Short mmCIF file of C-alpha atoms and ligand atoms in Angstrom, two decimals:
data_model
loop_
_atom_site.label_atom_id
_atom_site.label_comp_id
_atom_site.label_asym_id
_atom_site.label_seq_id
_atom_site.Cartn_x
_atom_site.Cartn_y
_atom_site.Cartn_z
CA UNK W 467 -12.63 0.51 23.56
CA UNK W 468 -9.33 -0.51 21.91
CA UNK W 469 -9.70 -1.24 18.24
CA UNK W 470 -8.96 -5.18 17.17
CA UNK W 471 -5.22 -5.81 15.52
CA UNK W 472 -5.49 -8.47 13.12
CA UNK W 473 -1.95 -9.38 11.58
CA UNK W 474 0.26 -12.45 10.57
CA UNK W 475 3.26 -13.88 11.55
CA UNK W 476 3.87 -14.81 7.85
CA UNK W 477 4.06 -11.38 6.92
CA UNK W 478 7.56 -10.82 8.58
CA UNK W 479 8.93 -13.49 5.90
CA UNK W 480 9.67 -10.78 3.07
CA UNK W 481 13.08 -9.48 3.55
CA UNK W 482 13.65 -6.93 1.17
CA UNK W 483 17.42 -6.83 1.39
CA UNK W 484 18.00 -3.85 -1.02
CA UNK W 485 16.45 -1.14 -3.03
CA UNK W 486 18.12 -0.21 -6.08
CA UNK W 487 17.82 3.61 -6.69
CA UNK W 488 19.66 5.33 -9.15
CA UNK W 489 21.73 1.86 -9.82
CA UNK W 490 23.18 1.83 -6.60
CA UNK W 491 21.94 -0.79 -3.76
CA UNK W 492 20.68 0.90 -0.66
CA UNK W 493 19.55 -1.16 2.74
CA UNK W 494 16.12 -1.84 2.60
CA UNK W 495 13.51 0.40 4.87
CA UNK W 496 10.00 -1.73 4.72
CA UNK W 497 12.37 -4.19 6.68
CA UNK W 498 9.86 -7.26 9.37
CA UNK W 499 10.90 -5.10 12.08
CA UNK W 500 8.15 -2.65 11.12
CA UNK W 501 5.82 -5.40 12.22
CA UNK W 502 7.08 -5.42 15.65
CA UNK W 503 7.46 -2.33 16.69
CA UNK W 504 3.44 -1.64 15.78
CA UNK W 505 2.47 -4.86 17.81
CA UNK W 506 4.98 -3.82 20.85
CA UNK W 507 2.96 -0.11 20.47
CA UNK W 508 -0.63 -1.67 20.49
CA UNK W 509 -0.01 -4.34 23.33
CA UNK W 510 -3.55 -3.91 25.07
CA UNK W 511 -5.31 -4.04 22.18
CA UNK W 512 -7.32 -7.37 21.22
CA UNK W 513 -5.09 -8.90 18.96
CA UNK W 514 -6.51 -11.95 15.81
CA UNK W 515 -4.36 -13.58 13.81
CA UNK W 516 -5.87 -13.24 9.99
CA UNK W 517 -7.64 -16.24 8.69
CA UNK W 518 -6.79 -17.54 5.37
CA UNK W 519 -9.23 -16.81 2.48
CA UNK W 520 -9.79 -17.67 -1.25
CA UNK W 521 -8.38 -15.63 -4.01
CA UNK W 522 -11.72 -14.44 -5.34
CA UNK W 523 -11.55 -11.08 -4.14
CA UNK W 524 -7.39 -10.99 -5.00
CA UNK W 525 -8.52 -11.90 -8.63
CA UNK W 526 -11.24 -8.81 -8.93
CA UNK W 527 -8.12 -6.38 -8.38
CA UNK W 528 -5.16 -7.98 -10.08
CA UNK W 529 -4.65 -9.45 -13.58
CA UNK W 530 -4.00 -13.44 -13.25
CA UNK W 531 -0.85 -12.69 -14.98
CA UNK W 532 0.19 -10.16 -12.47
CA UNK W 533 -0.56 -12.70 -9.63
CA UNK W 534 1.37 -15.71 -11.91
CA UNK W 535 4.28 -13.88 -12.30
CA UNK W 536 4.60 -13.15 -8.17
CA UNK W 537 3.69 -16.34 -7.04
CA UNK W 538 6.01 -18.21 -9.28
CA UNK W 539 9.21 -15.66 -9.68
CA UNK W 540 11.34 -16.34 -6.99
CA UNK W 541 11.21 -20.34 -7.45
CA UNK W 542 11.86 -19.46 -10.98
CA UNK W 543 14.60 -16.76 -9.96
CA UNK W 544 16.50 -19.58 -7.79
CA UNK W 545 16.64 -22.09 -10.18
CA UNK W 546 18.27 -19.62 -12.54
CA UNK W 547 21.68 -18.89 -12.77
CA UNK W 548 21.43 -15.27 -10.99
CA UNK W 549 22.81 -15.92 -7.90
CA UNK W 550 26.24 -17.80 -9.33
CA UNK W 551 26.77 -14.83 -12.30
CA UNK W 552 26.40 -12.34 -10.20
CA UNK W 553 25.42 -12.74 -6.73
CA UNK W 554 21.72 -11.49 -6.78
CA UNK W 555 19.34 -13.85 -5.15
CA UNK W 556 16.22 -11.58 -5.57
CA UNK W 557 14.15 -10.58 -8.47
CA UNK W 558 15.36 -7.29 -9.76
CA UNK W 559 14.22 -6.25 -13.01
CA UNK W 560 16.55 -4.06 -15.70
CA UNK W 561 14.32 -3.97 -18.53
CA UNK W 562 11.34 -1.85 -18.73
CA UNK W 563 8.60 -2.19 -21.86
CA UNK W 564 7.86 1.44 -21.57
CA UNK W 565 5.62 3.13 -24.48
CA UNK W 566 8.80 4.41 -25.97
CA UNK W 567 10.10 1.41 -27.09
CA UNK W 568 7.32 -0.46 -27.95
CA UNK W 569 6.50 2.52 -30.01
CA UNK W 570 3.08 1.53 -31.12
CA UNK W 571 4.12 -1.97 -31.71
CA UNK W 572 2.62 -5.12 -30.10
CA UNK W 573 5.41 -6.82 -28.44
CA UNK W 574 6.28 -10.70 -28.15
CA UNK W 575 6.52 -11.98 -24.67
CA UNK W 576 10.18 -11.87 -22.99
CA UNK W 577 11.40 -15.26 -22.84
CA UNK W 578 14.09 -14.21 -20.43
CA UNK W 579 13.47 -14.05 -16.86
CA UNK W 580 15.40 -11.11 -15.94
CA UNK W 581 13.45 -9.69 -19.06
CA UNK W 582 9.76 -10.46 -17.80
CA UNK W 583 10.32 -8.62 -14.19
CA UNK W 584 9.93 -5.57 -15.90
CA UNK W 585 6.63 -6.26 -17.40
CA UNK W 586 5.09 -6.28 -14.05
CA UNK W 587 8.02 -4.08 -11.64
CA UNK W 588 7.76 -0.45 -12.68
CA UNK W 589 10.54 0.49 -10.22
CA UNK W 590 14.33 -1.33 -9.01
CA UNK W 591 13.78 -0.48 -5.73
CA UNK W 592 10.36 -3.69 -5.07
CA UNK W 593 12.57 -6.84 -5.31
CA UNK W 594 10.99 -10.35 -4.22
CA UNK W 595 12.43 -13.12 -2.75
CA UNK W 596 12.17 -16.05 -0.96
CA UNK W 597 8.89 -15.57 1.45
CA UNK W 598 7.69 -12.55 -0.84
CA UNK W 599 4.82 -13.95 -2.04
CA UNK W 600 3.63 -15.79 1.38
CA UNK W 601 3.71 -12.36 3.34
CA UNK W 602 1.75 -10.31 0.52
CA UNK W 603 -0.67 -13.21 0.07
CA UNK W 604 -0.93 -12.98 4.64
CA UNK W 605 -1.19 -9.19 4.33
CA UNK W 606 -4.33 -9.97 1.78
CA UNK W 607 -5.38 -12.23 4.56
CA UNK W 608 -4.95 -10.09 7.26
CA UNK W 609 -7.05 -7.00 4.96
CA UNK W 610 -9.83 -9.55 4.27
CA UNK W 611 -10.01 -11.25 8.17
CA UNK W 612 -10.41 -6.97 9.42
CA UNK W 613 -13.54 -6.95 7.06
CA UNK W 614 -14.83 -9.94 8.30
CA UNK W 615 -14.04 -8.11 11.78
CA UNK W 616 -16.80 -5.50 10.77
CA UNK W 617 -19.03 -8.03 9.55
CA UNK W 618 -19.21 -9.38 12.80
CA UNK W 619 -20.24 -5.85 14.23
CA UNK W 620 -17.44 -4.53 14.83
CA UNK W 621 -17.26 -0.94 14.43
CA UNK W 622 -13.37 -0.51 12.88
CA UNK W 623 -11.05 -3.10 12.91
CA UNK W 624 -6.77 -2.61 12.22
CA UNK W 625 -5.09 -4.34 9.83
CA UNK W 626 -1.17 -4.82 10.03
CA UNK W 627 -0.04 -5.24 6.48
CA UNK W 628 3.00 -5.47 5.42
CA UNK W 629 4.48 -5.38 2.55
CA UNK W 630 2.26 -2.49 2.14
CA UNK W 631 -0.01 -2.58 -0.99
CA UNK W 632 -0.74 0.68 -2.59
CA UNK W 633 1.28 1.27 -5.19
CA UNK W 634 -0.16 -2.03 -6.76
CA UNK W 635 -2.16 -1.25 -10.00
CA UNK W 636 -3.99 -4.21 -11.71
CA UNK W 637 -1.36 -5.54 -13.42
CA UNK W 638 2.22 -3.60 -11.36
CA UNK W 639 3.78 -3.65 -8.34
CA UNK W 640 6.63 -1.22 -6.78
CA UNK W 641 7.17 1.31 -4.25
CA UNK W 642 7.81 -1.38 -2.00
CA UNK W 643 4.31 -2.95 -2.33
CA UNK W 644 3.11 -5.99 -3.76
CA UNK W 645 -0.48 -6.69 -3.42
CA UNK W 646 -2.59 -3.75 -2.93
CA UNK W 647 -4.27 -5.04 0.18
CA UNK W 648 -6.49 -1.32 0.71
CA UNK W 649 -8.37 -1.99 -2.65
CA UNK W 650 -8.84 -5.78 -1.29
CA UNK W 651 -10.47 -4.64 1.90
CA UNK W 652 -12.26 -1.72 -0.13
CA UNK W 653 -13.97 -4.39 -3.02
CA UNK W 654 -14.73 -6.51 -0.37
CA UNK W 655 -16.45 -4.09 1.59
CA UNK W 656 -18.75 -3.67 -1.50
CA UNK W 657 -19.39 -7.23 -1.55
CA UNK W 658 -20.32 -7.19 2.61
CA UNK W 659 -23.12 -4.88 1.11
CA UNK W 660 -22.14 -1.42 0.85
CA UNK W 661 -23.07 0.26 -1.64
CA UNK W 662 -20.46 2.87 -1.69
CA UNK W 663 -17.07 2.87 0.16
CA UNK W 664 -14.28 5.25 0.70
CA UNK W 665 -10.62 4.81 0.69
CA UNK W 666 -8.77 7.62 2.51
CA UNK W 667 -5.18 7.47 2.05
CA UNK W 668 -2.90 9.51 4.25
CA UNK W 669 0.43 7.92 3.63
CA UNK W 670 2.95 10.47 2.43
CA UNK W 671 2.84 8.93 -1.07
CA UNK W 672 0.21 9.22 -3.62
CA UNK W 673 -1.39 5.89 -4.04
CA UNK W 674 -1.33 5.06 -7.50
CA UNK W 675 -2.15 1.80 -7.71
CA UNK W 676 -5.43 2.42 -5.38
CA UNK W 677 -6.38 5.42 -7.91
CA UNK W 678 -5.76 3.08 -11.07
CA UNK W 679 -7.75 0.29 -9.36
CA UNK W 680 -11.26 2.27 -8.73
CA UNK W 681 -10.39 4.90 -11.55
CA UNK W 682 -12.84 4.44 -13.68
CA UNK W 683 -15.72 3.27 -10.69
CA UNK W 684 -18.22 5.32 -8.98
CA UNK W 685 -19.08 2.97 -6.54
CA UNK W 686 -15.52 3.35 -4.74
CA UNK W 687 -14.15 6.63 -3.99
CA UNK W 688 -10.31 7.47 -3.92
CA UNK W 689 -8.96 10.43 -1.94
CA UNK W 690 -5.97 11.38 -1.36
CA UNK W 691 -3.44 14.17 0.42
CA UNK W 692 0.65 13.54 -0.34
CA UNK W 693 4.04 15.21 -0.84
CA UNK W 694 3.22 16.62 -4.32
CA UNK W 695 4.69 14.54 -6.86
CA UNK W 696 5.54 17.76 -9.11
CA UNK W 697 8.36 18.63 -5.96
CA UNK W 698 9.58 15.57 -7.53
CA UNK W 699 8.01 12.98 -5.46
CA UNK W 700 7.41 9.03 -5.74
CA UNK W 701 5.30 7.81 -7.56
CA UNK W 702 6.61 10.80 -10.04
CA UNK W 703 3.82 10.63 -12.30
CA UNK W 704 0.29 10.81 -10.78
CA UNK W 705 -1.11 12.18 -7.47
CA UNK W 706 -1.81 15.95 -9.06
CA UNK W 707 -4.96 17.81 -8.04
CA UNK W 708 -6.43 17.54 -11.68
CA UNK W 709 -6.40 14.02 -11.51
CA UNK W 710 -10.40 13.14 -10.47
CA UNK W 711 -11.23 9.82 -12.12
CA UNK W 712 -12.63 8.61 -15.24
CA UNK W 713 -16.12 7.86 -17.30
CA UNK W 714 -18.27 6.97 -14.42
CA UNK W 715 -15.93 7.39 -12.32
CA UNK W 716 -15.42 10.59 -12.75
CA UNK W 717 -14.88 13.08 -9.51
CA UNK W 718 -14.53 10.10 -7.77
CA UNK W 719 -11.14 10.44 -6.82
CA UNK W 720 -9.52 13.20 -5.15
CA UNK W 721 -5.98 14.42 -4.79
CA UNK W 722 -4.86 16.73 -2.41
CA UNK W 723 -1.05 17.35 -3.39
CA UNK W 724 1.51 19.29 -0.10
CA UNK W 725 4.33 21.43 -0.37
CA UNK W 726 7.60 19.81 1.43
CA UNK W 727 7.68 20.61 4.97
CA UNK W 728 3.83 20.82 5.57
CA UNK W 729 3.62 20.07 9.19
CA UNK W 730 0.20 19.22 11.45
CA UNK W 731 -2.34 22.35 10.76
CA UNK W 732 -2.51 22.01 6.73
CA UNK W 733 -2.19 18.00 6.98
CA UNK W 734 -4.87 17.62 8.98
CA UNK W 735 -6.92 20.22 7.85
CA UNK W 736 -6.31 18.21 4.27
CA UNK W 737 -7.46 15.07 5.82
CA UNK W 738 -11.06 17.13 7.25
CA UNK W 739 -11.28 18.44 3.89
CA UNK W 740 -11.43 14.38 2.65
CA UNK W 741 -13.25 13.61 5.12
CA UNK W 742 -16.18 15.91 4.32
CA UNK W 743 -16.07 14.75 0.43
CA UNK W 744 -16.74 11.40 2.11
CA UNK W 745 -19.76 12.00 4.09
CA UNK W 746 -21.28 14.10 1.36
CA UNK W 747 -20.29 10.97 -1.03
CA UNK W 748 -22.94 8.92 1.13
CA UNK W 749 -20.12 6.29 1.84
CA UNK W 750 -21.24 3.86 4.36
CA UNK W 751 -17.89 2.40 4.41
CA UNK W 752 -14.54 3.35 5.09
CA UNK W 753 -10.91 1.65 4.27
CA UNK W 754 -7.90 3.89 5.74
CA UNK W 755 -4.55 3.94 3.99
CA UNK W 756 -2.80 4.36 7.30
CA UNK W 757 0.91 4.91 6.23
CA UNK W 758 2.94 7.10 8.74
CA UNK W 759 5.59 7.77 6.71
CA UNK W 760 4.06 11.43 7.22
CA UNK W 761 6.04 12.09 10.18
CA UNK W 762 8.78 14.24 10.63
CA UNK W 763 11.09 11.86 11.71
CA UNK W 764 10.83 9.50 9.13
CA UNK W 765 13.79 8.89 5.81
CA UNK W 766 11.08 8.88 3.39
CA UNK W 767 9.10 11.89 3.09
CA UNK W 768 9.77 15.67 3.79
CA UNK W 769 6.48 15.99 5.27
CA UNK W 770 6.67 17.21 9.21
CA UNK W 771 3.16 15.28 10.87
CA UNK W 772 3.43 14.88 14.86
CA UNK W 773 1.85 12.33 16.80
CA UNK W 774 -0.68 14.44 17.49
CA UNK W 775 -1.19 15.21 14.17
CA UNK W 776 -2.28 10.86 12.99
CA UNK W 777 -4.17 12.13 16.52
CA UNK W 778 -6.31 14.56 15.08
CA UNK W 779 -6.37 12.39 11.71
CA UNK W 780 -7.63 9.84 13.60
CA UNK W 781 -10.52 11.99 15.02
CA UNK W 782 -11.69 13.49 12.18
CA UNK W 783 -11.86 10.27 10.21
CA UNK W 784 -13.60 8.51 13.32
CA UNK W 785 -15.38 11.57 13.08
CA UNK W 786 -17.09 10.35 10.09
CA UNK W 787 -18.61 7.20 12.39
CA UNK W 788 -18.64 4.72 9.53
CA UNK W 789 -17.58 1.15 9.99
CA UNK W 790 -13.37 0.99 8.89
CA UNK W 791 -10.70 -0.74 8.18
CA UNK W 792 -7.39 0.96 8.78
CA UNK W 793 -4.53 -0.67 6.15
CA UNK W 794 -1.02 -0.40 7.55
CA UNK W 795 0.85 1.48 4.75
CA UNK W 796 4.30 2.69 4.63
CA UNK W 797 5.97 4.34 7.76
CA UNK W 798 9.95 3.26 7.89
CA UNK W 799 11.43 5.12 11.28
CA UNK W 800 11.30 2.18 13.61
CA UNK W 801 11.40 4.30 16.80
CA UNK W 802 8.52 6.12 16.67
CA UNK W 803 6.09 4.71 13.96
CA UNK W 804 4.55 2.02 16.09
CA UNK W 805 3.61 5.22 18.65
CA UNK W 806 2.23 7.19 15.58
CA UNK W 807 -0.33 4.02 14.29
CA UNK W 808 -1.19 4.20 18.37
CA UNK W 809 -2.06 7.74 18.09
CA UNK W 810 -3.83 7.42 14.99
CA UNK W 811 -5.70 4.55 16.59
CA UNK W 812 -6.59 6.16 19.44
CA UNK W 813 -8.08 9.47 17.95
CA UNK W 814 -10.13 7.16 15.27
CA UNK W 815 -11.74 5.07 18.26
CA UNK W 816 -12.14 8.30 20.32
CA UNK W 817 -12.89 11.32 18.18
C1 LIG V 1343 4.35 2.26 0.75
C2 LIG V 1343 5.33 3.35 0.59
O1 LIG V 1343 5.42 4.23 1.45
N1 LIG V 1343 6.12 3.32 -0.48
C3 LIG V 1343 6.98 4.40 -0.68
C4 LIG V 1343 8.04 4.07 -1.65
C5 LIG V 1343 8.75 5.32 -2.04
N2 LIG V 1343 10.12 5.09 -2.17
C6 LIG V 1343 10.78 6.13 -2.86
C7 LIG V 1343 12.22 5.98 -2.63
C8 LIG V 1343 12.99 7.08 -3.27
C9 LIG V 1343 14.43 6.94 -2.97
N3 LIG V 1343 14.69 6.74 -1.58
C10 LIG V 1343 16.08 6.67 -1.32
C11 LIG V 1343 16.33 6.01 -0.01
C12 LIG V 1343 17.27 4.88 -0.17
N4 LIG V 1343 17.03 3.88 0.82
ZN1 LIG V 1344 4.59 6.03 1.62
#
């Protein structure tokens, strides 16, 4: 039984065209083409286009002003003078209102564009454009449509989002992410009637935006194995083992930090290890961050995962026998990712 793809054809319309690290302008790797390399890799399986829903859900995970600022920025970005002063025709902050200069004092809103990015883009290397917003808003879509998959009695269902999603705290985007679309399938598992739901993230990257989202709630758990961000690591700051969640939601996250180079036998081992915290947990739900970034091939992590290693991921997590929803995440070599989601896939629906 092949698991269901839900995706959107709107999701192809952010083109990132850069990243800005270190002040310099690199190409762009969460580029549409992702999109069709997974479909080309899971032709067979029953594909759904996602169905558009309300924002009610959306609005439970991000601050309105978060959501203001990306629906309206690049309209506001064009019909500024960017583009004519100095040839950028995406949103790229340069201005960050960090702790250090606010230094205890409360701040007065930026009235300058360029100025205001920052409030909300903790990185250079996330800018929006044209067709930004409409492919985060499908990918929301396409997270929400796979839960109403499971609703429908499905046991797992696959959702193709892209721009990924989590990196996204409730009120900041970057890392290449937008909307976090795994805490959108997660909260609305809760609200399908499950009392307590899992998110499992295996993308090479700590999710800090999924781990600021549910940090302080018991009734959805975090966990988490990554390239440790004390190698020096995106997203720098947080993904270290210590890190376990808040008031009552304390011990409810988990981080599971890797050396550079860790290869199949640890990695998956990491992601049994997760997956036993979850069925002890009582979950009855499960949301996969399925990034595949993991792999050895791939620019963006020094992890070494095989296919048969998002194989044996798969299992162990199918293992668990809970109802899911697996979140396309990051993953940026375009020749073998699609084959890695398959394998993954595969292992989940057959463990
Ligand atoms: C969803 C996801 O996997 N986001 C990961 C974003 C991490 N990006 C860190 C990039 C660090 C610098 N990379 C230099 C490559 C230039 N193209
Ligand atoms: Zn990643």
């Amino acid at each position: 039984m092949l698991t269901p793809v839900v995706w959107s054809p709107e999701t192809r319309r952010h083109l990132p065209r850069h990243e800005v690290w270190v002040g310099v302008p690199t190409p762009g790797t969460e580029v549409p083409e992702r999109v069709d390399v997974i479909l080309d890799a899971l032709a067979g399986h029953p594909l759904q286009e996602a169905a558009p829903h309300d924002d009610t859900v959306l609005e439970r995970i991000h601050d309105g002003a978060l959501l203001g600022f990306l629906r309206t920025a690049a309209d506001k970005w064009a019909a500024a003078p960017y583009e004519e002063l100095v040839g950028q025709d995406r949103v790229v902050p340069y201005f960050f209102p960090t702790a250090a200069l606010l230094a205890g004092m409360e701040p007065s809103p930026p009235a300058a564009l360029h100025a205001r990015a920052g409030q909300f883009c903790y990185d250079t290397m996330t800018l929006l454009g044209p067709g930004t917003w409409q492919a985060a808003r499908a990918a929301v879509d396409v997270a929400l449509t796979a839960v109403d998959l499971l609703a429908a009695g499905a046991p797992s269902a696959y959702a193709l989002c892209r721009p990924p999603g989590h990196h996204v705290t409730p009120l900041g985007y970057g890392g290449s992410c937008y909307l976090n679309n795994a805490a959108v399938a997660a909260e609305a598992l809760r609200d399908a009637g499950h009392e307590r739901v899992a998110v499992v993230d295996v993308d090479a990257h700590h999710g800090n935006g999924t781990q600021a989202v549910f940090w302080e709630r018991p009734d959805v758990l975090y966990g988490s194995l990554h390239v440790d961000p004390a190698a020096g690591w995106f997203p720098h700051l947080f993904g270290h083992a210590g890190e376990t969640g808040s008031g009552a939601g304390a011990g409810a996250t988990r981080n599971l930090p890797l050396a550079e180079g860790t290869g199949d036998g640890p990695w998956v081992e990491a992601v049994a290890d997760l997956a036993d915290w979850v069925a002890d947990a009582g979950c009855t739900a499960l949301v996969v961050s399925l990034g595949v970034d993991a792999a050895g091939d791939d620019p963006e992590s020094p992890l070494q995962v095989t296919a048969e290693g998002f194989r044996e991921a798969g299992r162990e997590l199918g293992g668990l026998g809970l109802p899911s929803v697996l979140v396309q995440e990051g993953g940026y070599h375009l020749a073998t990712m699609g084959g890695l989601v398959a394998a993954f896939l595969a292992g989940h629906a057959d463990p």
